[in-house]
mmCIF file with all atom_site columns, C-alpha atoms in Angstrom:
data_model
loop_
_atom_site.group_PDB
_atom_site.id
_atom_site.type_symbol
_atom_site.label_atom_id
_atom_site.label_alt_id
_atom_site.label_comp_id
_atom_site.label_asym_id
_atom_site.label_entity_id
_atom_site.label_seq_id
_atom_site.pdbx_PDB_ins_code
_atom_site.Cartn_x
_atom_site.Cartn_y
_atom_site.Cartn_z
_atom_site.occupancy
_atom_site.B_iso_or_equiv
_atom_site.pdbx_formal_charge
_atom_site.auth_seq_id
_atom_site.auth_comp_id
_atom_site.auth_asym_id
_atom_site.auth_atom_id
_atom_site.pdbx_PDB_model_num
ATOM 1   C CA . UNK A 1 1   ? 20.273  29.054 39.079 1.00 0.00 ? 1459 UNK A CA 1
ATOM 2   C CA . UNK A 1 2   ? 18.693  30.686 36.187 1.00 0.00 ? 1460 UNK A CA 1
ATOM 3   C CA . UNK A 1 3   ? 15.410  33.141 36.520 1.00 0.00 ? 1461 UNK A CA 1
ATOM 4   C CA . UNK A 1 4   ? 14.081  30.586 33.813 1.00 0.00 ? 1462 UNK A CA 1
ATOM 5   C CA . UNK A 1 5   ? 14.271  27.893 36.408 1.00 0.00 ? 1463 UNK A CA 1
ATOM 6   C CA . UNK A 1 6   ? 13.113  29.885 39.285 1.00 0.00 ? 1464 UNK A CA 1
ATOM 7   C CA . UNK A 1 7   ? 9.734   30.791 37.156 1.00 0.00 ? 1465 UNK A CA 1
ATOM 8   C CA . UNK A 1 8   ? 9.549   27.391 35.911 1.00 0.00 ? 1466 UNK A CA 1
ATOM 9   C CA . UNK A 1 9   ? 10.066  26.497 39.804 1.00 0.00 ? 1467 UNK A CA 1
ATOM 10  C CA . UNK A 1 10  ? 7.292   28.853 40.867 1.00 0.00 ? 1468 UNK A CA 1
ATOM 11  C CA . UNK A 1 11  ? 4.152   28.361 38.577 1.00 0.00 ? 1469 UNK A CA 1
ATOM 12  C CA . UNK A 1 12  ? 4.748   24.757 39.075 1.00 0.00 ? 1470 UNK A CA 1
ATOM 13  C CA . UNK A 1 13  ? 4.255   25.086 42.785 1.00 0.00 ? 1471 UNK A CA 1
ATOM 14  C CA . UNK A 1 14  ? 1.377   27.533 42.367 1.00 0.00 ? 1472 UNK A CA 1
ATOM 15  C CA . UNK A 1 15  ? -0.418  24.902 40.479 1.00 0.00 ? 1473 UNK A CA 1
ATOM 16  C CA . UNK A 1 16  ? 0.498   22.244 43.034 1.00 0.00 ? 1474 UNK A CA 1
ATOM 17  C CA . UNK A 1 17  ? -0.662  24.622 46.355 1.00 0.00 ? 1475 UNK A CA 1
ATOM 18  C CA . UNK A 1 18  ? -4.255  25.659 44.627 1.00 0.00 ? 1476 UNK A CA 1
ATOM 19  C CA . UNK A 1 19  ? -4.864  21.573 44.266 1.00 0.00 ? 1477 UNK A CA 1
ATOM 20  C CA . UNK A 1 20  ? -7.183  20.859 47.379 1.00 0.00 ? 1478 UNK A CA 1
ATOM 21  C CA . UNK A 1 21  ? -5.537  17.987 49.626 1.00 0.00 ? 1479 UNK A CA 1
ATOM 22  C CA . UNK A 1 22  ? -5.517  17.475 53.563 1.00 0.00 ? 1480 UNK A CA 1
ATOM 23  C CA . UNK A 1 23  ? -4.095  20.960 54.305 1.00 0.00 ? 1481 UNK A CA 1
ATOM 24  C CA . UNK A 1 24  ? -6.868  22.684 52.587 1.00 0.00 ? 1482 UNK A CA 1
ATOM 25  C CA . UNK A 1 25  ? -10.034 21.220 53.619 1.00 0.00 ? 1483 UNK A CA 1
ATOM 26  C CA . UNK A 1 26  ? -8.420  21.709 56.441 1.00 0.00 ? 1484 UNK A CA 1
ATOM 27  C CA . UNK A 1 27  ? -8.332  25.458 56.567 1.00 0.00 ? 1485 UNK A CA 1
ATOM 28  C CA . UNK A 1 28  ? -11.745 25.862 54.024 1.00 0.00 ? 1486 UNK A CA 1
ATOM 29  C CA . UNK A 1 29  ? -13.463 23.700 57.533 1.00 0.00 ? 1487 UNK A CA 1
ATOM 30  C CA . UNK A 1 30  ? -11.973 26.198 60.133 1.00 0.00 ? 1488 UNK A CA 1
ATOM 31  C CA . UNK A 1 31  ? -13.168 29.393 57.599 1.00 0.00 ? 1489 UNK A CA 1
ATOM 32  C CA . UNK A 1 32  ? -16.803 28.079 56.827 1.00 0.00 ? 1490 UNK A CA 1
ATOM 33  C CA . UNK A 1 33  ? -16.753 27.947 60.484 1.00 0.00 ? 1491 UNK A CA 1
ATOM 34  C CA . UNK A 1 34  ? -15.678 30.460 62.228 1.00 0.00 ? 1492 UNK A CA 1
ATOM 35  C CA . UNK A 1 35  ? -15.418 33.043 59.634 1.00 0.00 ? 1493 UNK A CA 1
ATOM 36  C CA . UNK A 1 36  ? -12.275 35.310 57.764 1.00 0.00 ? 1494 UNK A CA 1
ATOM 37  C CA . UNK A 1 37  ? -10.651 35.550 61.674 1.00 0.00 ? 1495 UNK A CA 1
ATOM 38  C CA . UNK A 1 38  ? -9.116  31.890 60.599 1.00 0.00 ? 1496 UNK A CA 1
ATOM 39  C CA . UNK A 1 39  ? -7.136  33.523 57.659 1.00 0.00 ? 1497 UNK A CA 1
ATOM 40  C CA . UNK A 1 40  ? -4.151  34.678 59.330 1.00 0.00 ? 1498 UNK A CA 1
ATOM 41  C CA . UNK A 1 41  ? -3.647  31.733 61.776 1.00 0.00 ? 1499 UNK A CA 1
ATOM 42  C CA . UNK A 1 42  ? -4.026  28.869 59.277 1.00 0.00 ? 1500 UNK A CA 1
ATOM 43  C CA . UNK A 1 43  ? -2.235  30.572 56.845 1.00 0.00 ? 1501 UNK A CA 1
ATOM 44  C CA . UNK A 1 44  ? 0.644   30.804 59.164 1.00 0.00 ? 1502 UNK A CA 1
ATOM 45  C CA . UNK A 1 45  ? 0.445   27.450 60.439 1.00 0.00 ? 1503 UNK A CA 1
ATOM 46  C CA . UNK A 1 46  ? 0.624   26.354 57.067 1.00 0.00 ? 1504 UNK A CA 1
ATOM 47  C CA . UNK A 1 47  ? 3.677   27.655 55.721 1.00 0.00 ? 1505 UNK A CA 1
ATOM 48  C CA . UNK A 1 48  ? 5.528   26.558 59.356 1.00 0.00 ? 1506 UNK A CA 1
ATOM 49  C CA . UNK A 1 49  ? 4.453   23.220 58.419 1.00 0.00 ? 1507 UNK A CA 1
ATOM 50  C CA . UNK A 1 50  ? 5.422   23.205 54.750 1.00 0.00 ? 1508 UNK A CA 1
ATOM 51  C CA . UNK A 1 51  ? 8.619   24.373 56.159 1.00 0.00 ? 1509 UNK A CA 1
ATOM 52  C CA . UNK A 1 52  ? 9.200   21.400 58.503 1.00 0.00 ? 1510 UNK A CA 1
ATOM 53  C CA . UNK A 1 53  ? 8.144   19.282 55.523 1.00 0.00 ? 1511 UNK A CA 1
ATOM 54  C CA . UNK A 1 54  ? 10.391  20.895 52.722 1.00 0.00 ? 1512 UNK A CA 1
ATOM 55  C CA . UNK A 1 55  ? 13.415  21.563 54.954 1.00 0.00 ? 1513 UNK A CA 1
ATOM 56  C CA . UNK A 1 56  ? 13.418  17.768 55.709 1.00 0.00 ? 1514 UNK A CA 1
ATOM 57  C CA . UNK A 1 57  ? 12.712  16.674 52.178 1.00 0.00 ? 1515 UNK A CA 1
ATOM 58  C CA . UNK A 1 58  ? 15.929  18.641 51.352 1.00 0.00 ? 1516 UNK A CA 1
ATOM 59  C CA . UNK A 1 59  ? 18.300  17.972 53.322 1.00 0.00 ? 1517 UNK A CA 1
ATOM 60  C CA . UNK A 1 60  ? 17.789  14.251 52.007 1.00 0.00 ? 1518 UNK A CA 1
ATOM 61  C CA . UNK A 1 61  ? 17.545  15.668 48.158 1.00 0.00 ? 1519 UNK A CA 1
ATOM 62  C CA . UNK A 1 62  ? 21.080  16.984 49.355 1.00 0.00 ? 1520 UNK A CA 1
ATOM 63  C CA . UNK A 1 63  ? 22.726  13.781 50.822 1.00 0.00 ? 1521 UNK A CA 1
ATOM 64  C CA . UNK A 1 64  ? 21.379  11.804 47.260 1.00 0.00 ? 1522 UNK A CA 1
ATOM 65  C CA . UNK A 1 65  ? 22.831  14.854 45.228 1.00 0.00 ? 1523 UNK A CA 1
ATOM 66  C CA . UNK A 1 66  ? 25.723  14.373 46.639 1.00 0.00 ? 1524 UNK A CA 1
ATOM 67  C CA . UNK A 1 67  ? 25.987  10.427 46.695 1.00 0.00 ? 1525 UNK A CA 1
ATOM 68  C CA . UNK A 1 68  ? 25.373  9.576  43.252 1.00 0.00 ? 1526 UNK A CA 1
ATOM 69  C CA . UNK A 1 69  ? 24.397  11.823 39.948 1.00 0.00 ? 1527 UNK A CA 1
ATOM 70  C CA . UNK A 1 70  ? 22.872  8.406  39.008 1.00 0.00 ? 1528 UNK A CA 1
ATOM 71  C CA . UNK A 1 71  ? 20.533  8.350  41.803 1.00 0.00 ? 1529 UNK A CA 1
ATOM 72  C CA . UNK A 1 72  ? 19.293  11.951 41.237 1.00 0.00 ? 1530 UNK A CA 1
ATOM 73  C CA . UNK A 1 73  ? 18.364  11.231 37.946 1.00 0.00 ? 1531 UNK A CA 1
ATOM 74  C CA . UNK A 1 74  ? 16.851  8.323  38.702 1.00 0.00 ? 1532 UNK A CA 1
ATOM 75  C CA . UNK A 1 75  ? 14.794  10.393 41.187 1.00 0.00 ? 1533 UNK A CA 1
ATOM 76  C CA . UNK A 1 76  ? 13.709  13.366 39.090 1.00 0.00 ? 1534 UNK A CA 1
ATOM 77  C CA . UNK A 1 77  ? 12.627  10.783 36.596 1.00 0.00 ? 1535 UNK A CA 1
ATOM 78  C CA . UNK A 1 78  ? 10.436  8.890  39.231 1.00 0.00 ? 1536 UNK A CA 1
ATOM 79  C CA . UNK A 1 79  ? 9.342   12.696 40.028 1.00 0.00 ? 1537 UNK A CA 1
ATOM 80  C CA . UNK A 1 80  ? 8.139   13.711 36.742 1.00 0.00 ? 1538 UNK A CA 1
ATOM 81  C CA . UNK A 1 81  ? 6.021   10.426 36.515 1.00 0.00 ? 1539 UNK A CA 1
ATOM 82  C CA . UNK A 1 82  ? 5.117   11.020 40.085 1.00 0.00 ? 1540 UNK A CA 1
ATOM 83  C CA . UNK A 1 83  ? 3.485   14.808 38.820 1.00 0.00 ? 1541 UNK A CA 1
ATOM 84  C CA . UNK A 1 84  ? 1.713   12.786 35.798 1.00 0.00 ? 1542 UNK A CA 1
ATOM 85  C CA . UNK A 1 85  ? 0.110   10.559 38.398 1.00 0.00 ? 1543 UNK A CA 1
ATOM 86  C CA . UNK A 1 86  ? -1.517  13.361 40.037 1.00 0.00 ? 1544 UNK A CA 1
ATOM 87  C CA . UNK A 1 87  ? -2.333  15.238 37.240 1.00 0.00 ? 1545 UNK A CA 1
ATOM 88  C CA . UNK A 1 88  ? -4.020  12.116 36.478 1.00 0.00 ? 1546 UNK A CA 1
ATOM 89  C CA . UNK A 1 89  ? -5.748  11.696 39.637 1.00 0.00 ? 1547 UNK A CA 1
ATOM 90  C CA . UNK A 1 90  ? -6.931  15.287 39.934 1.00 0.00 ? 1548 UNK A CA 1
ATOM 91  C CA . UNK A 1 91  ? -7.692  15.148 36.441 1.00 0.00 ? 1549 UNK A CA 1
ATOM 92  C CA . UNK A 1 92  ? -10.530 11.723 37.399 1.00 0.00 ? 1550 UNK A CA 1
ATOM 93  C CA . UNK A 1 93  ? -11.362 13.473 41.050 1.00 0.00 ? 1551 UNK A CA 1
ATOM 94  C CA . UNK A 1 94  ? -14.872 15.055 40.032 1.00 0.00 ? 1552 UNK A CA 1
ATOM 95  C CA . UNK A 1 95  ? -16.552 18.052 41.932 1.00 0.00 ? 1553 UNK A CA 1
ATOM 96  C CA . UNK A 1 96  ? -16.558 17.443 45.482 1.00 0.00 ? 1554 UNK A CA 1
ATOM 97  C CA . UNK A 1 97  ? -14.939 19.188 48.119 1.00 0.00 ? 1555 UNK A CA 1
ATOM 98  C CA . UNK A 1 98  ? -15.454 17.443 51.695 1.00 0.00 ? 1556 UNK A CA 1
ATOM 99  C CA . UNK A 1 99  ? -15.002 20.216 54.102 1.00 0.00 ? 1557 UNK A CA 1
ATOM 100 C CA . UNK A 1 100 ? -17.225 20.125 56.670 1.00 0.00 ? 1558 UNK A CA 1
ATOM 101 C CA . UNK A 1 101 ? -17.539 23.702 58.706 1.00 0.00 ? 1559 UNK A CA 1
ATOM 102 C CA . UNK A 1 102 ? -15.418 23.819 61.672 1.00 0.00 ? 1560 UNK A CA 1
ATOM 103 C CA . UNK A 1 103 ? -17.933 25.189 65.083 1.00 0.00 ? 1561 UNK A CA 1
ATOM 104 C CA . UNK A 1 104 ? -15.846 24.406 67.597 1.00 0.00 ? 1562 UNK A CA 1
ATOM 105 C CA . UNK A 1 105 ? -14.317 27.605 69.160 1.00 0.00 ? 1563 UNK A CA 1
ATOM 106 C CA . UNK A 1 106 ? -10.530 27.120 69.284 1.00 0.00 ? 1564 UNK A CA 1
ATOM 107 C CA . UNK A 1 107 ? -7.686  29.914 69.558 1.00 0.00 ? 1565 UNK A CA 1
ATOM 108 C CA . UNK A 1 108 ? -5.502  31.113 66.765 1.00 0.00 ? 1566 UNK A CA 1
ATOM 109 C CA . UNK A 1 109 ? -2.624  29.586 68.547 1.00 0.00 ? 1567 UNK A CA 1
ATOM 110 C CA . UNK A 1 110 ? -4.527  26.505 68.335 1.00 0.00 ? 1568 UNK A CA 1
ATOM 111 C CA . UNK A 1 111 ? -5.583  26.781 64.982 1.00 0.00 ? 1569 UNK A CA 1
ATOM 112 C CA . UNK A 1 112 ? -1.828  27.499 63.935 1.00 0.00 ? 1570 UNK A CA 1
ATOM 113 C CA . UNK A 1 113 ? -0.786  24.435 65.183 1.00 0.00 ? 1571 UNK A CA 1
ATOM 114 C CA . UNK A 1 114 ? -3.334  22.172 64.129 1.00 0.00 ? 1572 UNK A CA 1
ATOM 115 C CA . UNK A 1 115 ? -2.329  23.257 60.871 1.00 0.00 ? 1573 UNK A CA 1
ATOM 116 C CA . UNK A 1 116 ? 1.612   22.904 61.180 1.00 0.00 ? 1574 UNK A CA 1
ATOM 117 C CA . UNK A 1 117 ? 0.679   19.514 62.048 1.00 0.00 ? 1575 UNK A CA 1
ATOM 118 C CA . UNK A 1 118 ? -1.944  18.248 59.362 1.00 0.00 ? 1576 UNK A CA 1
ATOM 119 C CA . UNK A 1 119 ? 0.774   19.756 56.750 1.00 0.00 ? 1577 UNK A CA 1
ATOM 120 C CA . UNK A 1 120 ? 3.936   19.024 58.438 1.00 0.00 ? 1578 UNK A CA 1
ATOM 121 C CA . UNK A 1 121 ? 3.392   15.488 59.466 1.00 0.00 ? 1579 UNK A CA 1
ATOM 122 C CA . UNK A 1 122 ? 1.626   14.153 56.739 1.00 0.00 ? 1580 UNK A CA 1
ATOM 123 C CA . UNK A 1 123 ? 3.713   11.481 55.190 1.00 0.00 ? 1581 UNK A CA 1
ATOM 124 C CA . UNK A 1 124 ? 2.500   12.196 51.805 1.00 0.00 ? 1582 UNK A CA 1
ATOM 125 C CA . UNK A 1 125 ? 4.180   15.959 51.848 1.00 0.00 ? 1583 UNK A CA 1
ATOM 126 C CA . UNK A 1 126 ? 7.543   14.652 52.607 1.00 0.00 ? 1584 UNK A CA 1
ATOM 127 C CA . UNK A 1 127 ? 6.959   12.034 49.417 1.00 0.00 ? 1585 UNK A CA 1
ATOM 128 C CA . UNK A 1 128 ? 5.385   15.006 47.476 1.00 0.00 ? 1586 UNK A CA 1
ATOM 129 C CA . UNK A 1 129 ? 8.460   17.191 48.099 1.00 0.00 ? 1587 UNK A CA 1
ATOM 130 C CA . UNK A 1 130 ? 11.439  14.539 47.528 1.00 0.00 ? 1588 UNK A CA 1
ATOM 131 C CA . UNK A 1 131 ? 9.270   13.702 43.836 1.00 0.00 ? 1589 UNK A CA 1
ATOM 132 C CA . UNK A 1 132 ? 8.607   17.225 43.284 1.00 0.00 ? 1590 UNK A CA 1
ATOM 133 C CA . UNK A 1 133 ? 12.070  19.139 43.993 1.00 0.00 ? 1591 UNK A CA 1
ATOM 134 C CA . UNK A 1 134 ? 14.582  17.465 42.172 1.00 0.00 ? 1592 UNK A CA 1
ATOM 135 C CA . UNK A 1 135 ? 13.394  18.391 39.145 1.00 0.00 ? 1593 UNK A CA 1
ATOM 136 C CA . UNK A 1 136 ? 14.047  21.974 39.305 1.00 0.00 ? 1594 UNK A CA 1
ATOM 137 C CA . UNK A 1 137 ? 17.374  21.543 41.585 1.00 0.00 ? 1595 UNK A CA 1
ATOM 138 C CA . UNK A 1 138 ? 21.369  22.268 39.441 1.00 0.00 ? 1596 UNK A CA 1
ATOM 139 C CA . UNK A 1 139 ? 23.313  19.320 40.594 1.00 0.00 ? 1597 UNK A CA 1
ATOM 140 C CA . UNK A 1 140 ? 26.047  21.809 39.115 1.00 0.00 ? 1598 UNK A CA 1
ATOM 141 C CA . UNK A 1 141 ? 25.207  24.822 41.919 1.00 0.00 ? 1599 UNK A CA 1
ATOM 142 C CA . UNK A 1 142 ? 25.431  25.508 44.957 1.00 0.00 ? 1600 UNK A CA 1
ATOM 143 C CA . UNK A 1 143 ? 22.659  23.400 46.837 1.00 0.00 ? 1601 UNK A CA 1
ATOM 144 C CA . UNK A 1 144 ? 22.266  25.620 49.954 1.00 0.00 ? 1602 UNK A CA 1
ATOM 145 C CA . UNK A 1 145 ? 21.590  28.888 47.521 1.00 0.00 ? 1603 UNK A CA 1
ATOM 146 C CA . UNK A 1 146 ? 18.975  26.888 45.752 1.00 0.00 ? 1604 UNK A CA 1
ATOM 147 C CA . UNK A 1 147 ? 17.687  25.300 49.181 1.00 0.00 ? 1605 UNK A CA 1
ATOM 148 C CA . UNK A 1 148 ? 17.113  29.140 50.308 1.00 0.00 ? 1606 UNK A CA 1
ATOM 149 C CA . UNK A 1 149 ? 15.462  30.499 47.145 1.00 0.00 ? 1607 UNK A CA 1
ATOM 150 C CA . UNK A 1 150 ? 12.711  27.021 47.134 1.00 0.00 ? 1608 UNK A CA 1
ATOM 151 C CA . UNK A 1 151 ? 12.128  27.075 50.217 1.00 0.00 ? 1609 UNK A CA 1
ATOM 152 C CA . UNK A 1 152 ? 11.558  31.182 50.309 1.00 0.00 ? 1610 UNK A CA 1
ATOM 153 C CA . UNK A 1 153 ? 9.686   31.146 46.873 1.00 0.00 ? 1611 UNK A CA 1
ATOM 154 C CA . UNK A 1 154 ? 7.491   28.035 48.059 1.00 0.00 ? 1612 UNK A CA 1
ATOM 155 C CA . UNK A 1 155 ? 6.539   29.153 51.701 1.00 0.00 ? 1613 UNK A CA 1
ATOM 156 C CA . UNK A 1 156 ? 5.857   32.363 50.503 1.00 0.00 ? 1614 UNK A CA 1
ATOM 157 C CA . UNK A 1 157 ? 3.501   31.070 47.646 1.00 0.00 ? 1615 UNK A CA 1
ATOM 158 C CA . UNK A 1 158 ? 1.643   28.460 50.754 1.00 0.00 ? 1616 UNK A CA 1
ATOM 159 C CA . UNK A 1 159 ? 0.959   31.664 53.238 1.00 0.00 ? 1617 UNK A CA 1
ATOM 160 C CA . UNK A 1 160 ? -0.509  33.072 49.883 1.00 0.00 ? 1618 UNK A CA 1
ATOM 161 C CA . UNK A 1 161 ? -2.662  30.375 49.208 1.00 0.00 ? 1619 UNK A CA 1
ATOM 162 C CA . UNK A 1 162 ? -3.871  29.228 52.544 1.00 0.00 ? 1620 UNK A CA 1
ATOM 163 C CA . UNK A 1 163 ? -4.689  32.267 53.320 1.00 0.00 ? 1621 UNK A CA 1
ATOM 164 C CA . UNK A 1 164 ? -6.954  33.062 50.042 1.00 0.00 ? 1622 UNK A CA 1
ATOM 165 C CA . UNK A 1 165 ? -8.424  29.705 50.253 1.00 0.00 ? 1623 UNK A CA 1
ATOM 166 C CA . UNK A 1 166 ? -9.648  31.163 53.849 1.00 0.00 ? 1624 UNK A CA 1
ATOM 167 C CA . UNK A 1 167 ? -10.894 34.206 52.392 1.00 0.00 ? 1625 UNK A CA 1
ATOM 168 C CA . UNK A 1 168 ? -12.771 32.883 49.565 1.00 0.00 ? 1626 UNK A CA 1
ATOM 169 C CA . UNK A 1 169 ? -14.195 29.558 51.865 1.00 0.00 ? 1627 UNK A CA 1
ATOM 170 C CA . UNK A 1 170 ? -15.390 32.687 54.556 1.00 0.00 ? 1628 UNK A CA 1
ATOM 171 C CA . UNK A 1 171 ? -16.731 35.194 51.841 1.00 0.00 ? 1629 UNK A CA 1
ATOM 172 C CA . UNK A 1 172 ? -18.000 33.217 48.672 1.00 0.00 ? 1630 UNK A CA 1
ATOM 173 C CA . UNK A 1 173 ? -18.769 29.797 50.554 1.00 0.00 ? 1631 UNK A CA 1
ATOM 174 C CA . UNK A 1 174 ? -21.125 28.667 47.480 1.00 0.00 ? 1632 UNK A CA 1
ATOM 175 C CA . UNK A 1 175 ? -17.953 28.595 45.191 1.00 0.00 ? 1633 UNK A CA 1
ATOM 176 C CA . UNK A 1 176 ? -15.999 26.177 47.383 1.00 0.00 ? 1634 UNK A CA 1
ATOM 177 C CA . UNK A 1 177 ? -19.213 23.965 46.997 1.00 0.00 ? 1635 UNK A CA 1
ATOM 178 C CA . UNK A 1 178 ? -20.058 24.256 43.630 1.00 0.00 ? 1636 UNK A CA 1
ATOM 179 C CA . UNK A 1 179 ? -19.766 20.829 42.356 1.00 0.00 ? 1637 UNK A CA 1
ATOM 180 C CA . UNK A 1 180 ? -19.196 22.390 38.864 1.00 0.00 ? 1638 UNK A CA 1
ATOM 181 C CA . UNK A 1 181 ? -16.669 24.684 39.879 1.00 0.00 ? 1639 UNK A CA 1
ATOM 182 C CA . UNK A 1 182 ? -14.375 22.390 41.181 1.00 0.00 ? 1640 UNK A CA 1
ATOM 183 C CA . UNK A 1 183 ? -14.888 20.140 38.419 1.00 0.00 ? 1641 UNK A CA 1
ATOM 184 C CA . UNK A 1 184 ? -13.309 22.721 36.182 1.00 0.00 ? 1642 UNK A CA 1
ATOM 185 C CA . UNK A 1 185 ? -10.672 23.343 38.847 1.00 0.00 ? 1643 UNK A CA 1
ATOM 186 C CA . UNK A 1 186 ? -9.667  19.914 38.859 1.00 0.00 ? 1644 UNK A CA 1
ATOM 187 C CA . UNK A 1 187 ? -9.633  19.138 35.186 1.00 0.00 ? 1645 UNK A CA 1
ATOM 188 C CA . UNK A 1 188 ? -7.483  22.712 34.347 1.00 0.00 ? 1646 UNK A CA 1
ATOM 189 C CA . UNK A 1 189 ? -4.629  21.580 37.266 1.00 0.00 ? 1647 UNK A CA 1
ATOM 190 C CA . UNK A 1 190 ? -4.677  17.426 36.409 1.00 0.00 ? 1648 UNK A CA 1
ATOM 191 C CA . UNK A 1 191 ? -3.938  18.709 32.769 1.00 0.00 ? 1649 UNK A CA 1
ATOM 192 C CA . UNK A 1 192 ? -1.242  21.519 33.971 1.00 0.00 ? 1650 UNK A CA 1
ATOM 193 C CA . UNK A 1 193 ? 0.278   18.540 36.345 1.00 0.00 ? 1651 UNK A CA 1
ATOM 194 C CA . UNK A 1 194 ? 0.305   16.095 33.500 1.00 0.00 ? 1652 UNK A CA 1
ATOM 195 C CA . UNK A 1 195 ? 1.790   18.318 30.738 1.00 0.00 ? 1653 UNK A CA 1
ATOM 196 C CA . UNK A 1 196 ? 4.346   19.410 33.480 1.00 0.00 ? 1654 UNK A CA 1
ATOM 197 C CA . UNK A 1 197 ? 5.921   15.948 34.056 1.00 0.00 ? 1655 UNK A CA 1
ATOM 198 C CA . UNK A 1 198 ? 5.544   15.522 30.288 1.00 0.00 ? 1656 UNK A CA 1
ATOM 199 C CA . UNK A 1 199 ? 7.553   18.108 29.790 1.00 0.00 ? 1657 UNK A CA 1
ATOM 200 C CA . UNK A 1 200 ? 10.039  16.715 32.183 1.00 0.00 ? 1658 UNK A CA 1
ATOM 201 C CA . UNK A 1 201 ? 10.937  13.516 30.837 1.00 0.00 ? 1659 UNK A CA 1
ATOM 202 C CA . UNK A 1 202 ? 10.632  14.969 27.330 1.00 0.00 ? 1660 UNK A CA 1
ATOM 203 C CA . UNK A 1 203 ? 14.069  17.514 28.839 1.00 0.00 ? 1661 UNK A CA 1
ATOM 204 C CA . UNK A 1 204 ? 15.709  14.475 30.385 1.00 0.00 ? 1662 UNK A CA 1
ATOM 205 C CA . UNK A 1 205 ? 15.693  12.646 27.289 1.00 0.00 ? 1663 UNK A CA 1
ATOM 206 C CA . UNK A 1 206 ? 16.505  15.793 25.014 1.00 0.00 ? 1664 UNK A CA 1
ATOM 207 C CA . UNK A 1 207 ? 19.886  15.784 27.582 1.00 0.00 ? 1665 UNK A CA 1
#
């Protein structure tokens, strides 16, 4: 695997993780609730479930790579339109946030797995990581190297994130509801996510 790759790899997945979905109204409800104690917990819970998620998603990636190069390219085609479609969707999504502030006094344990299973369980993560993946995956190397070096580069980048969105939903609350604010947000990552799986299917066809 090149470093080119790997980069490529990792600002793709920081735009992806700083898009708000499930997961992170999830952990912005818990922190305008109770506070920056949630950080830790959530952020943890979080990357276990992104984990479960990812490790499953590639250890079907795997059996595909290893059925058919026709399939796989097949699949990081339907990917790249997959990342246009959000793009597009974030892109349309306005400024609103729902999070509604979590009061109900719960233990970090609790809190960690509430959030391993809002992340881990939801269907759409296994479908996001199956689109997502193949795109940056060398049918060419070795698989379980690669699998290592996602998985490790992406879990690390999810504690990072959960845990900021905490800090920032706890400490600046009026920026995670300014309608404006996210408006901007949304706009900047639809058009990163769009010009992303452009620039996908503009490499598969240059091939």
């Amino acid at each position: 695997m090149s470093f080119e790759n790997w980069a490529a790899f990792a600002a793709a997945s920081t735009i992806l993780l700083v898009i708000p979905g499930p997961t992170i109204l999830l952990v912005v409800s818990y922190a305008l609730g109770q506070g920056w104690r949630t950080a830790l917990p959530m952020a943890v819970g979080v990357a276990f479930g992104d984990f479960t998620a990812m490790t499953l998603s590639m250890l079907g990636i795997g059996a595909l790579l290893a059925a058919s190069a026709t399939v796989f390219t097949v699949l990081k085609v339907v990917g790249a339109g997959y990342l246009i479609y959000l793009g597009i969707k974030l892109f349309r999504a306005g400024g609103t946030l729902k999070a509604e502030p979590r009061l109900d006094a719960v233990s970090s344990a609790k809190m960690m797995a509430h959030a391993w299973l809002v992340t881990a369980l939801n269907p759409k993560s296994i479908t996001f990581f199956v689109a997502f993946l193949p795109q940056f995956l060398d049918r060419h190397a070795d698989f379980w190297t690669q699998m290592l070096i996602f998985e490790t580069t992406f879990l690390a980048l999810a504690f990072a994130n959960a845990f900021g969105y905490a800090l920032i939903a706890a400490r600046a609350r009026n920026v995670v509801r300014n309608p404006k604010a996210i408006r901007i947000f949304n706009r900047t990552g639809g058009t990163l996510l769009v010009g992303a799986g452009i620039a996908t299917v503009a490499m598969r066809s240059g091939n």
